[in-house]
Short mmCIF file of C-alpha atoms and ligand atoms in Angstrom, two decimals:
data_model
loop_
_atom_site.label_atom_id
_atom_site.label_comp_id
_atom_site.label_asym_id
_atom_site.label_seq_id
_atom_site.Cartn_x
_atom_site.Cartn_y
_atom_site.Cartn_z
CA UNK A 1 85.70 139.94 115.19
CA UNK A 2 83.13 140.09 117.95
CA UNK A 3 79.51 140.45 116.86
CA UNK A 4 77.52 143.61 117.50
CA UNK A 5 74.89 143.22 120.21
CA UNK A 6 71.98 143.08 117.69
CA UNK A 7 73.67 140.37 115.64
CA UNK A 8 74.69 138.45 118.77
CA UNK A 9 71.04 138.44 119.87
CA UNK A 10 69.84 137.45 116.40
CA UNK A 11 72.22 134.48 116.37
CA UNK A 12 70.51 133.10 119.52
CA UNK A 13 67.01 133.54 118.09
CA UNK A 14 64.47 130.91 117.13
CA UNK A 15 64.36 132.06 113.45
CA UNK A 16 68.15 131.55 113.26
CA UNK A 17 67.82 128.01 114.59
CA UNK A 18 64.91 127.20 112.29
CA UNK A 19 66.87 128.47 109.29
CA UNK A 20 69.93 126.45 110.22
CA UNK A 21 67.93 123.28 110.87
CA UNK A 22 65.32 123.28 108.14
CA UNK A 23 67.09 125.15 105.38
CA UNK A 24 70.89 125.31 105.60
CA UNK A 25 71.55 121.78 106.88
CA UNK A 26 69.28 120.17 104.25
CA UNK A 27 71.04 122.15 101.51
CA UNK A 28 74.47 121.05 102.81
CA UNK A 29 73.17 117.46 102.95
CA UNK A 30 72.02 117.73 99.32
CA UNK A 31 75.50 119.00 98.47
CA UNK A 32 77.03 115.84 99.98
CA UNK A 33 77.59 116.61 103.67
CA UNK A 34 78.28 113.25 105.34
CA UNK A 35 80.11 113.28 108.67
CA UNK A 36 79.79 109.65 109.76
CA UNK A 37 83.05 108.61 111.46
CA UNK A 38 84.73 111.85 110.38
CA UNK A 39 86.87 114.27 112.35
CA UNK A 40 85.03 117.58 112.13
CA UNK A 41 86.01 121.17 112.90
CA UNK A 42 83.38 123.93 112.93
CA UNK A 43 84.69 127.47 112.53
CA UNK A 44 82.72 130.23 114.29
CA UNK A 45 80.36 127.79 116.01
CA UNK A 46 78.52 130.56 117.88
CA UNK A 47 76.36 129.34 120.73
CA UNK A 48 76.43 125.74 119.55
CA UNK A 49 73.24 124.99 117.64
CA UNK A 50 75.31 124.01 114.61
CA UNK A 51 77.21 121.59 116.86
CA UNK A 52 73.92 119.99 117.84
CA UNK A 53 72.88 119.56 114.20
CA UNK A 54 76.30 118.39 112.97
CA UNK A 55 76.61 115.84 115.77
CA UNK A 56 73.37 114.22 114.64
CA UNK A 57 75.41 113.02 111.64
CA UNK A 58 77.58 110.83 113.92
CA UNK A 59 81.09 112.26 113.44
CA UNK A 60 84.04 110.48 115.05
CA UNK A 61 85.05 113.76 116.69
CA UNK A 62 83.76 117.32 116.71
CA UNK A 63 85.41 120.57 117.82
CA UNK A 64 83.68 123.94 117.57
CA UNK A 65 85.69 127.12 117.89
CA UNK A 66 84.69 130.75 118.16
CA UNK A 67 86.56 133.94 118.96
CA UNK A 68 83.82 135.21 121.32
CA UNK A 69 84.04 133.98 124.90
CA UNK A 70 80.34 134.79 125.34
CA UNK A 71 79.37 132.44 122.50
CA UNK A 72 81.53 129.58 123.78
CA UNK A 73 80.16 130.02 127.31
CA UNK A 74 76.62 129.64 125.94
CA UNK A 75 77.63 126.67 123.78
CA UNK A 76 79.26 124.86 126.70
CA UNK A 77 76.25 125.51 128.90
CA UNK A 78 73.70 124.30 126.35
CA UNK A 79 75.68 121.39 124.91
CA UNK A 80 78.16 120.19 127.56
CA UNK A 81 78.60 116.92 125.67
CA UNK A 82 80.46 118.61 122.77
CA UNK A 83 83.95 120.14 122.62
CA UNK A 84 84.13 123.93 122.23
CA UNK A 85 87.13 126.25 122.44
CA UNK A 86 87.67 130.00 122.41
CA UNK A 87 89.98 130.52 119.44
CA UNK A 88 90.34 132.87 116.48
CA UNK A 89 90.14 131.00 113.21
CA UNK A 90 93.17 132.76 111.74
CA UNK A 91 95.41 130.59 113.94
CA UNK A 92 94.59 126.89 113.96
CA UNK A 93 98.08 125.92 115.16
CA UNK A 94 96.66 123.69 117.87
CA UNK A 95 95.33 121.44 115.10
CA UNK A 96 97.85 119.25 113.28
CA UNK A 97 98.35 119.31 109.53
CA UNK A 98 95.92 117.01 107.69
CA UNK A 99 94.00 116.14 110.86
CA UNK A 100 90.39 116.91 109.87
CA UNK A 101 88.10 115.20 107.37
CA UNK A 102 85.66 118.10 107.26
CA UNK A 103 85.53 121.78 108.14
CA UNK A 104 82.13 123.49 108.40
CA UNK A 105 81.39 127.21 108.35
CA UNK A 106 77.94 128.74 108.84
CA UNK A 107 78.49 132.39 107.86
CA UNK A 108 81.75 133.44 109.52
CA UNK A 109 84.48 134.44 107.03
CA UNK A 110 82.79 137.79 106.32
CA UNK A 111 83.46 138.67 109.98
CA UNK A 112 87.20 137.96 109.79
CA UNK A 113 89.47 140.70 108.42
CA UNK A 114 92.19 138.13 107.68
CA UNK A 115 89.82 135.63 106.08
CA UNK A 116 92.53 134.58 103.60
CA UNK A 117 94.77 133.39 106.45
CA UNK A 118 91.77 131.48 107.81
CA UNK A 119 91.34 129.70 104.46
CA UNK A 120 95.09 128.93 104.45
CA UNK A 121 94.79 127.39 107.90
CA UNK A 122 91.69 125.40 106.95
CA UNK A 123 93.55 124.02 103.95
CA UNK A 124 96.45 123.00 106.17
CA UNK A 125 94.32 121.12 108.71
CA UNK A 126 92.16 119.35 106.10
CA UNK A 127 93.23 115.88 105.08
CA UNK A 128 93.83 115.33 101.36
CA UNK A 129 90.37 114.91 99.80
CA UNK A 130 88.87 116.45 102.94
CA UNK A 131 85.78 118.59 102.53
CA UNK A 132 84.90 122.17 103.33
CA UNK A 133 81.22 123.12 103.56
CA UNK A 134 80.65 126.81 103.94
CA UNK A 135 78.01 129.46 103.54
CA UNK A 136 78.58 133.19 103.32
CA UNK A 137 76.49 136.21 102.35
CA UNK A 138 77.15 138.31 99.25
CA UNK A 139 78.11 141.97 99.72
CA UNK A 140 74.54 142.99 98.90
CA UNK A 141 73.19 140.54 101.49
CA UNK A 142 75.46 142.07 104.14
CA UNK A 143 74.10 145.52 103.23
CA UNK A 144 70.54 144.19 103.65
CA UNK A 145 71.33 142.77 107.11
CA UNK A 146 72.94 146.05 108.16
CA UNK A 147 70.19 148.28 106.73
CA UNK A 148 67.25 146.34 108.14
CA UNK A 149 68.67 144.93 111.36
CA UNK A 150 71.59 147.32 112.15
CA UNK A 151 73.99 144.42 112.57
CA UNK A 152 77.00 146.63 111.79
CA UNK A 153 79.22 144.15 110.00
CA UNK A 154 82.96 144.86 110.05
CA UNK A 155 84.42 146.62 107.04
CA UNK A 156 86.59 143.96 105.37
CA UNK A 157 87.55 143.19 101.78
CA UNK A 158 85.66 139.88 101.95
CA UNK A 159 83.65 138.99 98.85
CA UNK A 160 82.47 135.75 97.30
CA UNK A 161 84.52 136.17 94.12
CA UNK A 162 87.70 136.93 96.07
CA UNK A 163 86.95 133.97 98.34
CA UNK A 164 86.41 131.62 95.41
CA UNK A 165 89.71 132.61 93.82
CA UNK A 166 91.57 132.24 97.14
CA UNK A 167 90.07 128.76 97.63
CA UNK A 168 91.29 127.79 94.19
CA UNK A 169 94.84 129.10 94.76
CA UNK A 170 94.98 126.86 97.86
CA UNK A 171 93.86 123.71 96.01
CA UNK A 172 90.35 123.77 97.42
CA UNK A 173 88.23 122.89 94.40
CA UNK A 174 84.59 123.98 94.44
CA UNK A 175 82.46 120.88 93.83
CA UNK A 176 79.14 122.63 94.08
CA UNK A 177 77.75 126.07 94.79
CA UNK A 178 74.18 127.04 95.50
CA UNK A 179 72.81 130.52 95.71
CA UNK A 180 70.01 130.90 98.22
CA UNK A 181 68.33 134.09 99.47
CA UNK A 182 70.81 135.86 101.83
CA UNK A 183 73.48 133.11 101.74
CA UNK A 184 75.57 131.35 99.10
CA UNK A 185 76.52 127.80 99.97
CA UNK A 186 79.59 125.86 98.86
CA UNK A 187 81.12 122.44 98.97
CA UNK A 188 84.87 122.44 98.21
CA UNK A 189 87.35 119.56 98.40
CA UNK A 190 91.08 119.61 99.05
CA UNK A 191 92.45 118.10 95.90
CA UNK A 192 96.17 118.71 96.43
CA UNK A 193 98.17 117.41 99.35
CA UNK A 194 99.21 120.97 100.35
C1 SAM B 201 77.21 135.41 111.96
S1 SAM B 201 77.82 134.57 113.39
C2 SAM B 201 77.43 132.88 112.97
C3 SAM B 201 77.37 132.01 114.20
C4 SAM B 201 76.93 130.57 113.90
N1 SAM B 201 77.88 129.92 113.01
C5 SAM B 201 75.55 130.56 113.30
O1 SAM B 201 75.43 130.25 112.12
O2 SAM B 201 74.59 130.85 113.99
C6 SAM B 201 79.58 134.64 113.14
C7 SAM B 201 80.35 133.93 114.23
O3 SAM B 201 81.74 134.00 113.90
C8 SAM B 201 82.46 134.28 115.06
N2 SAM B 201 83.76 134.87 114.68
C9 SAM B 201 84.01 136.12 114.25
N3 SAM B 201 85.31 136.29 114.00
C10 SAM B 201 85.91 135.10 114.27
C11 SAM B 201 87.25 134.65 114.23
N4 SAM B 201 88.24 135.45 113.84
N5 SAM B 201 87.49 133.37 114.58
C12 SAM B 201 86.49 132.55 114.98
N6 SAM B 201 85.21 132.93 115.06
C13 SAM B 201 84.91 134.19 114.71
C14 SAM B 201 81.56 135.22 115.85
O4 SAM B 201 81.89 135.30 117.21
C15 SAM B 201 80.20 134.58 115.60
O5 SAM B 201 79.88 133.62 116.57
#
């Protein structure tokens, strides 16, 4: 779903970029993020700062998608060298089965009412033994964002426990999980050939 105006603004802010660069990326790297010569898909890429950071890891290919035209317009303007598309993550049909080595998500599933379908699609496009790196807030974190910053998150049934069990039913095995203030970070691998 589209972001509220306050959250949209916050996602373009310097603190957001600093957090992504100096905190979230290093934690993903500690968890094993290695994109050298990999085909990478970023879900909910926003205005593209994640693309900038991920492309420093020398992937073979990178595509960032986001449902908001405004975000993709900003991403294309700021980083014309990278590939961005306007696309909802619930339908990845333009990506072939087993075509991606890695899928990256910086805080997006909690915005998608049909987040389970999104996980199903991610599983389909990941190669066997491909890796998913994702971070999402807990329910209490979402309440904090909404109370303090009036971000107005959508009312969905997303939760970390429900997400973890859906990952496991799809053969995405959690290799590591790290709680951090406001975000919980995961590395999961596609163990089955599904
Ligand atoms: C909290 S923002 C995070 C943006 C960026 N990943 C970051 O970390 O700064 C969530 C992003 O998910 C996008 N989004 C929401 N629903 C989506 C969907 N169904 N498919 C793809 N992207 C979606 C929003 O437009 C927004 O850019």
